[in-house]
Short mmCIF file of C-alpha atoms in Angstrom, two decimals:
data_model
loop_
_atom_site.label_atom_id
_atom_site.label_comp_id
_atom_site.label_asym_id
_atom_site.label_seq_id
_atom_site.Cartn_x
_atom_site.Cartn_y
_atom_site.Cartn_z
CA MET A 1 0.00 0.00 0.00
CA PRO A 2 1.53 3.35 -0.99
CA PRO A 3 2.01 5.97 1.76
CA LEU A 4 -0.82 8.45 2.29
CA ASN A 5 -0.19 12.05 1.34
CA ARG A 6 -1.39 14.85 3.59
CA ARG A 7 -4.62 15.42 1.60
CA HIS A 8 -5.64 11.75 1.80
CA PHE A 9 -4.81 11.61 5.51
CA LEU A 10 -7.00 14.63 6.35
CA ALA A 11 -9.81 13.22 4.24
CA LEU A 12 -9.74 9.98 6.21
CA ILE A 13 -9.85 11.86 9.52
CA ALA A 14 -12.82 13.93 8.34
CA ALA A 15 -14.69 10.82 7.23
CA ALA A 16 -13.98 9.04 10.49
CA SER A 17 -15.34 11.97 12.49
CA LEU A 18 -18.71 11.46 10.80
CA SER A 19 -18.82 7.78 11.77
CA PRO A 20 -21.11 6.87 14.71
CA ASP A 21 -18.21 4.92 16.24
CA PHE A 22 -15.86 7.92 16.30
CA PRO A 23 -15.37 9.28 19.88
CA THR A 24 -16.96 12.73 20.12
CA ARG A 25 -16.19 13.51 23.75
CA ALA A 26 -13.16 15.57 24.71
CA PRO A 27 -10.27 13.65 26.26
CA VAL A 28 -10.44 13.07 30.01
CA VAL A 29 -8.66 15.79 31.96
CA GLN A 30 -5.71 14.25 33.78
CA GLY A 31 -3.50 15.26 36.66
CA LEU A 32 -4.02 17.68 39.54
CA ARG A 33 -1.90 20.80 39.92
CA SER A 34 -3.51 22.71 42.78
CA VAL A 35 -6.50 22.95 45.13
CA ARG A 36 -8.26 26.15 46.17
CA LEU A 37 -10.76 26.03 49.03
CA GLY A 38 -14.01 27.94 49.32
CA GLU A 39 -16.00 29.16 52.31
CA PRO A 40 -16.79 26.41 54.86
CA PHE A 41 -20.40 25.84 55.93
CA PRO A 42 -21.76 23.69 58.78
CA VAL A 43 -24.40 20.97 58.51
CA PRO A 44 -27.30 21.84 60.86
CA GLY A 45 -27.84 19.76 63.98
CA SER A 46 -24.50 17.93 63.78
CA HIS A 47 -21.94 17.40 66.53
CA GLY A 48 -18.64 15.54 66.64
CA ASP A 49 -15.58 14.86 64.54
CA THR A 50 -13.86 12.30 62.27
CA TRP A 51 -16.54 12.37 59.58
CA VAL A 52 -15.87 10.09 56.58
CA ALA A 53 -18.50 10.02 53.85
CA THR A 54 -19.20 6.89 51.84
CA LEU A 55 -21.65 6.67 48.96
CA ALA A 56 -23.99 3.67 49.23
CA GLU A 57 -25.95 1.93 46.51
CA ASP A 58 -29.19 3.52 47.79
CA GLY A 59 -27.79 6.89 46.66
CA HIS A 60 -27.32 8.24 50.20
CA LEU A 61 -24.11 9.25 51.89
CA TYR A 62 -23.26 7.63 55.21
CA SER A 63 -20.68 8.78 57.73
CA PRO A 64 -19.38 7.91 61.16
CA SER A 65 -18.79 10.54 63.79
CA ASN A 66 -16.64 10.36 66.94
CA ASP A 67 -17.01 11.89 70.43
CA THR A 68 -20.42 12.80 69.24
CA TYR A 69 -24.04 13.69 69.90
CA GLY A 70 -24.76 12.68 66.30
CA PHE A 71 -27.61 14.70 64.81
CA GLY A 72 -30.18 16.45 66.96
CA LYS A 73 -28.48 15.20 70.15
CA ALA A 74 -29.57 11.66 69.33
CA THR A 75 -26.76 10.14 71.39
CA ASP A 76 -23.61 10.78 73.42
CA SER A 77 -21.17 8.21 72.04
CA ASN A 78 -17.55 7.39 71.42
CA ILE A 79 -18.63 6.53 67.87
CA ALA A 80 -21.93 6.78 65.98
CA PHE A 81 -23.14 6.07 62.44
CA ASN A 82 -25.14 8.61 60.44
CA ARG A 83 -26.91 9.10 57.11
CA LEU A 84 -26.51 12.32 55.12
CA ASP A 85 -29.39 13.33 52.84
CA GLY A 86 -29.59 15.86 50.05
CA ALA A 87 -28.86 16.36 46.37
CA ASP A 88 -27.02 19.62 47.05
CA PRO A 89 -23.77 19.37 49.03
CA THR A 90 -24.37 22.85 50.43
CA HIS A 91 -27.73 21.82 51.95
CA LEU A 92 -27.22 18.41 53.52
CA THR A 93 -29.24 17.13 56.46
CA GLY A 94 -28.37 14.26 58.76
CA THR A 95 -29.90 11.43 60.79
CA THR A 96 -28.14 9.26 63.35
CA ILE A 97 -28.79 5.65 62.30
CA ASN A 98 -26.93 3.84 65.09
CA PRO A 99 -25.51 5.27 68.35
CA MET A 100 -23.16 2.25 68.61
CA SER A 101 -23.91 1.89 72.32
CA ASP A 102 -21.66 -1.15 72.72
CA TYR A 103 -18.68 1.11 72.08
CA GLY A 104 -19.42 3.36 75.05
CA ARG A 105 -20.46 6.90 75.70
CA SER A 106 -18.28 9.79 74.57
CA THR A 107 -14.75 9.74 76.08
CA LEU A 108 -15.49 6.56 78.11
CA GLU A 109 -12.22 4.74 78.72
CA GLY A 110 -11.75 1.01 79.22
CA PRO A 111 -9.37 -0.84 81.56
CA ASP A 112 -6.59 -0.22 79.01
CA GLY A 113 -6.99 3.55 79.44
CA CYS A 114 -8.22 3.85 75.84
CA THR A 115 -11.47 4.77 74.12
CA TRP A 116 -13.08 3.49 70.95
CA LYS A 117 -12.55 5.72 67.93
CA SER A 118 -12.90 5.12 64.20
CA SER A 119 -11.04 5.87 60.99
CA GLY A 120 -11.94 4.65 57.49
CA CYS A 121 -15.42 3.88 56.17
CA ALA A 122 -16.45 2.69 52.70
CA SER A 123 -19.28 1.06 50.75
CA ILE A 124 -18.01 -1.98 48.89
CA ASP A 125 -20.00 -4.62 47.02
CA GLY A 126 -23.29 -3.88 48.79
CA ALA A 127 -21.97 -3.55 52.35
CA ARG A 128 -20.60 -0.86 54.65
CA TYR A 129 -17.10 -1.38 56.10
CA TRP A 130 -15.85 0.70 59.02
CA VAL A 131 -12.59 0.68 61.00
CA VAL A 132 -12.57 0.93 64.80
CA ALA A 133 -9.53 0.99 67.10
CA ARG A 134 -8.37 1.77 70.62
CA HIS A 135 -7.18 5.35 71.08
CA LYS A 136 -5.46 6.95 74.04
CA TYR A 137 -5.94 10.70 74.44
CA GLY A 138 -2.80 12.82 74.19
CA GLU A 139 -2.77 13.85 77.85
CA LYS A 140 -2.32 10.18 78.82
CA SER A 141 -0.61 8.65 75.78
CA GLY A 142 2.95 9.20 76.95
CA ASP A 143 3.87 10.82 73.65
CA PRO A 144 6.21 13.81 74.26
CA ARG A 145 4.10 15.98 71.94
CA LEU A 146 0.82 14.79 73.48
CA ARG A 147 -0.25 13.09 70.29
CA GLN A 148 -3.27 10.78 70.50
CA THR A 149 -2.12 7.21 69.90
CA ALA A 150 -4.06 4.45 68.15
CA ALA A 151 -3.69 0.67 68.31
CA ASN A 152 -5.44 -2.65 67.67
CA ALA A 153 -7.70 -1.79 64.74
CA SER A 154 -10.49 -3.98 63.36
CA ILE A 155 -12.97 -3.74 60.51
CA ILE A 156 -16.70 -4.10 61.14
CA ARG A 157 -19.34 -4.79 58.46
CA SER A 158 -22.99 -3.87 57.94
CA THR A 159 -25.37 -5.15 55.26
CA ASP A 160 -28.38 -3.10 56.44
CA PHE A 161 -27.00 0.42 55.97
CA GLY A 162 -25.53 0.69 59.45
CA ARG A 163 -28.40 -0.50 61.62
CA SER A 164 -26.38 -3.52 62.76
CA TRP A 165 -22.72 -4.53 62.59
CA SER A 166 -20.46 -7.55 62.88
CA ARG A 167 -17.78 -8.12 64.49
CA SER A 168 -18.82 -7.20 68.03
CA ALA A 169 -17.09 -4.65 70.24
CA ARG A 170 -16.01 -7.48 72.55
CA GLU A 171 -14.46 -9.45 69.69
CA ASN A 172 -12.63 -6.37 68.47
CA MET A 173 -11.27 -5.77 71.97
CA ASP A 174 -10.20 -9.36 72.58
CA ALA A 175 -8.93 -10.29 69.09
CA PRO A 176 -8.22 -7.22 66.93
CA MET A 177 -7.66 -7.80 63.22
CA PHE A 178 -4.56 -5.60 63.13
CA PRO A 179 -2.74 -5.84 66.49
CA GLY A 180 -0.36 -3.06 67.42
CA ARG A 181 0.07 0.43 65.98
CA ARG A 182 1.60 0.02 62.53
CA PHE A 183 -1.79 -0.39 60.78
CA ALA A 184 -4.01 1.15 63.46
CA THR A 185 -5.67 3.97 61.44
CA PRO A 186 -6.53 2.43 58.05
CA TYR A 187 -8.71 4.40 55.68
CA PHE A 188 -10.13 2.61 52.66
CA ILE A 189 -8.99 4.20 49.42
CA GLN A 190 -12.34 4.93 47.86
CA SER A 191 -12.45 4.20 44.15
CA GLY A 192 -16.18 3.63 43.65
CA ARG A 193 -17.28 1.55 40.68
CA PHE A 194 -14.59 2.80 38.33
CA VAL A 195 -12.09 0.63 36.49
CA HIS A 196 -8.84 2.56 36.24
CA GLY A 197 -5.99 0.14 35.81
CA ASP A 198 -4.66 -0.28 39.34
CA ASN A 199 -6.24 -3.65 40.20
CA ALA A 200 -9.09 -1.94 42.10
CA ALA A 201 -11.47 -4.49 40.62
CA ARG A 202 -9.51 -7.25 42.37
CA TYR A 203 -8.29 -5.59 45.55
CA VAL A 204 -9.48 -3.20 48.23
CA TYR A 205 -6.73 -0.84 49.40
CA ALA A 206 -6.34 0.99 52.71
CA ILE A 207 -3.72 3.45 53.91
CA SER A 208 -2.63 4.02 57.52
CA ASN A 209 -0.19 6.20 59.41
CA ASN A 210 2.04 4.87 62.17
CA GLY A 211 -0.54 4.85 64.94
CA PHE A 212 -1.61 8.43 65.65
CA TRP A 213 -4.87 10.33 65.29
CA ASP A 214 -2.92 13.57 64.90
CA ASN A 215 0.53 14.43 63.51
CA GLY A 216 1.62 10.98 62.38
CA ASP A 217 4.91 10.47 60.57
CA ASP A 218 4.39 8.25 57.53
CA MET A 219 1.83 6.15 55.65
CA ILE A 220 1.85 2.50 54.61
CA LEU A 221 -0.51 0.75 52.19
CA GLY A 222 -2.39 -2.49 52.70
CA ARG A 223 -4.65 -4.48 50.41
CA VAL A 224 -7.01 -7.44 50.54
CA PRO A 225 -8.65 -9.38 47.69
CA ARG A 226 -12.20 -8.09 47.26
CA SER A 227 -13.40 -11.67 47.46
CA LYS A 228 -11.98 -11.98 51.00
CA LEU A 229 -12.86 -8.58 52.46
CA ALA A 230 -16.18 -9.71 53.95
CA ALA A 231 -14.48 -12.45 56.00
CA LEU A 232 -12.91 -9.74 58.20
CA ARG A 233 -9.65 -11.61 58.74
CA GLY A 234 -6.42 -9.70 59.27
CA GLU A 235 -4.40 -12.60 57.86
CA ASP A 236 -5.97 -12.02 54.42
CA TRP A 237 -4.26 -8.64 54.14
CA GLU A 238 -0.85 -7.87 52.68
CA TYR A 239 1.32 -4.76 52.65
CA PHE A 240 3.29 -2.83 50.06
CA ILE A 241 7.08 -3.13 50.30
CA GLY A 242 8.08 -1.08 47.26
CA ALA A 243 8.76 -1.37 43.53
CA ASP A 244 5.95 -2.13 41.06
CA GLY A 245 2.64 -2.41 42.90
CA PHE A 246 1.20 -4.52 40.09
CA ALA A 247 3.69 -7.31 40.83
CA ALA A 248 3.02 -9.91 43.51
CA ARG A 249 6.57 -9.51 44.85
CA ALA A 250 5.77 -5.90 45.84
CA TRP A 251 3.54 -7.18 48.65
CA THR A 252 4.14 -9.05 51.89
CA LYS A 253 1.99 -10.65 54.58
CA ASN A 254 4.39 -9.31 57.21
CA MET A 255 3.16 -5.88 58.27
CA ALA A 256 6.51 -5.08 59.87
CA GLU A 257 8.16 -5.24 56.43
CA ALA A 258 5.91 -2.57 54.90
CA ARG A 259 7.64 0.48 53.49
CA PRO A 260 6.06 3.94 53.63
CA VAL A 261 4.40 5.24 50.48
CA LEU A 262 4.56 8.77 51.95
CA GLU A 263 6.76 10.27 54.66
CA SER A 264 6.37 13.64 56.37
CA PRO A 265 7.30 13.37 60.06
CA GLY A 266 4.79 15.01 62.37
CA LYS A 267 2.55 16.12 59.49
CA LEU A 268 0.35 13.12 58.67
CA GLY A 269 -2.71 12.83 60.88
CA MET A 270 -4.84 9.80 60.04
CA THR A 271 -6.38 10.21 56.59
CA GLY A 272 -7.47 8.51 53.37
CA ALA A 273 -7.79 9.07 49.62
CA VAL A 274 -10.56 9.26 47.04
CA TYR A 275 -10.28 8.52 43.31
CA ILE A 276 -11.42 11.31 40.98
CA PRO A 277 -12.29 9.54 37.71
CA ALA A 278 -12.47 12.70 35.60
CA ARG A 279 -8.84 13.44 36.49
CA ARG A 280 -7.59 9.85 36.72
CA ARG A 281 -6.01 10.73 40.02
CA TYR A 282 -6.27 9.98 43.72
CA LEU A 283 -6.50 12.97 46.05
CA MET A 284 -5.52 12.76 49.73
CA ILE A 285 -5.23 15.38 52.49
CA GLY A 286 -2.43 15.20 55.02
CA TRP A 287 -3.14 17.36 58.08
CA TYR A 288 -1.39 18.37 61.30
CA TYR A 289 -1.15 20.81 64.18
CA PRO A 290 1.88 23.11 63.67
CA ALA A 291 2.32 23.31 67.44
CA GLY A 292 2.74 19.53 67.62
CA GLY A 293 0.06 17.24 69.07
CA GLY A 294 -3.47 18.60 69.22
CA LYS A 295 -3.59 18.53 73.02
CA LEU A 296 -0.63 20.86 73.50
CA LYS A 297 -1.65 24.21 74.98
CA GLY A 298 -3.25 26.39 72.30
CA ALA A 299 -2.67 23.84 69.53
CA ALA A 300 -6.33 23.13 68.74
CA SER A 301 -6.95 26.50 67.08
CA GLU A 302 -4.50 26.06 64.19
CA THR A 303 -4.12 23.29 61.62
CA VAL A 304 -2.47 22.83 58.22
CA TRP A 305 -3.78 20.70 55.34
CA ASP A 306 -1.40 19.41 52.68
CA PHE A 307 -3.01 18.10 49.49
CA TYR A 308 -1.36 15.14 47.74
CA GLU A 309 -2.15 13.56 44.40
CA SER A 310 -1.15 10.30 42.74
CA SER A 311 -2.15 8.15 39.78
CA LEU A 312 -1.77 4.95 41.84
CA PRO A 313 -2.54 3.99 45.46
CA TRP A 314 1.14 3.20 46.11
CA GLY A 315 2.30 6.54 44.74
CA PRO A 316 4.40 8.40 44.19
CA TRP A 317 2.35 10.97 46.11
CA THR A 318 3.04 14.62 45.21
CA ARG A 319 2.09 17.60 47.37
CA ILE A 320 0.23 20.16 45.27
CA SER A 321 -1.32 22.65 47.73
CA THR A 322 -1.32 23.75 51.38
CA GLN A 323 -4.03 25.47 53.43
CA ARG A 324 -3.84 26.83 57.00
CA PHE A 325 -6.88 27.22 59.30
CA VAL A 326 -6.89 29.72 62.20
CA PRO A 327 -8.86 29.89 64.52
CA GLN A 328 -11.13 27.06 63.30
CA GLY A 329 -8.41 24.40 63.51
CA PHE A 330 -10.26 22.16 61.04
CA TYR A 331 -8.94 18.59 61.24
CA SER A 332 -9.49 15.03 59.99
CA PRO A 333 -10.55 16.31 56.53
CA GLN A 334 -11.94 13.70 54.13
CA ILE A 335 -12.94 14.14 50.50
CA CYS A 336 -16.55 13.23 49.77
CA PRO A 337 -16.88 10.52 47.08
CA LYS A 338 -20.15 12.07 45.87
CA PHE A 339 -20.51 15.37 43.97
CA LEU A 340 -17.06 14.88 42.38
CA SER A 341 -16.25 16.47 39.04
CA ALA A 342 -13.11 17.32 37.11
CA HIS A 343 -12.91 20.72 38.78
CA ARG A 344 -14.84 20.50 42.06
CA ALA A 345 -14.86 18.34 45.20
CA TYR A 346 -16.32 18.71 48.69
CA ILE A 347 -14.50 17.97 51.94
CA LEU A 348 -15.97 16.84 55.26
CA THR A 349 -14.24 18.11 58.40
CA ALA A 350 -14.76 19.42 61.95
CA GLY A 351 -12.85 21.96 63.98
CA ASN A 352 -11.58 23.07 67.37
CA TRP A 353 -13.43 20.96 69.98
CA ASN A 354 -13.17 23.82 72.46
CA GLU A 355 -15.50 25.93 70.29
CA PRO A 356 -19.03 24.59 69.64
CA GLN A 357 -19.42 26.60 66.43
CA TYR A 358 -16.55 24.60 64.90
CA TYR A 359 -17.00 21.19 66.53
CA ARG A 360 -19.57 19.86 64.04
CA LEU A 361 -19.75 18.50 60.55
CA THR A 362 -18.52 21.18 58.18
CA ILE A 363 -18.41 21.05 54.37
CA VAL A 364 -15.56 22.78 52.54
CA PRO A 365 -15.82 23.27 48.74
CA ALA A 366 -12.60 22.65 46.81
CA ASP A 367 -11.79 23.88 43.30
CA LEU A 368 -9.39 21.56 41.50
CA ALA A 369 -6.94 22.79 38.88
#
């Protein structure tokens, strides 16, 4: 076949563009360069912190809250589970579905001197999964910077939208899935129903810092086959040790051998990531108190958020923006998996627990560039 000249080549392109099989949509926007935040607004009737939205198959958002009255003072709990309603992220309303009474009232400590707190929450294959762990408040943790420590995490599961859960609080206390502190604050990396070339159809990923609620030092990545997630067995999980995350040799069953996918000493409070399909990127927010641990004198009124992006759960993670909050001290920010677009996301957070106007569910709009 003789080579095409320029005229023939352009004619073929023009003809193809008229074909019904020719793609007419613009290419997907890729990469994230910066994040600019808008004005925060509170959700009425809410109280508590550590909000983590997950989008369920019924179309509603669900979120835990910690040290909380829930919505409308429905409870006074270490942890509670809530539903968020509304088609407009600026006008959400909430209902407390389960006060999680077995996990104790707010700030109630057990014989180990710890309280129940939670980290990641996700909707996966028709069920809700939620991480609980034992936390020791900074005043008693023994950490020199009064950081709140976390240990002995477990995953619980609900198939009725949070009205009931298995494993029990007693089982999680006596036989935690992830003993110790190395994987004590896992957040599921929320990728929704999208297929994006990182084995998310086969595996569920979670990322954890080194056992702190606030001001952790680094993050490691774990994964479990989707087919085994519902069994809630820690031994089914494996951990990233470096190199090519698509290769089996990049993973180990030995948690102690895990290598950090992100390091920033003292600047990585517990957090997770959400996949933004229109950008083909994961977005994650690292956060910390510049003073050190959140319980240091005056620390609670000032926080910093660092935004990181990556094309893969195992990185590399690149910092693209930073935002400081004074006097609100907004912390534990999590990107909402609903209402995402190529250029806009919404973040759930709460602020300074010493100030009631900040210590409630707050939505922060984020413009993505």
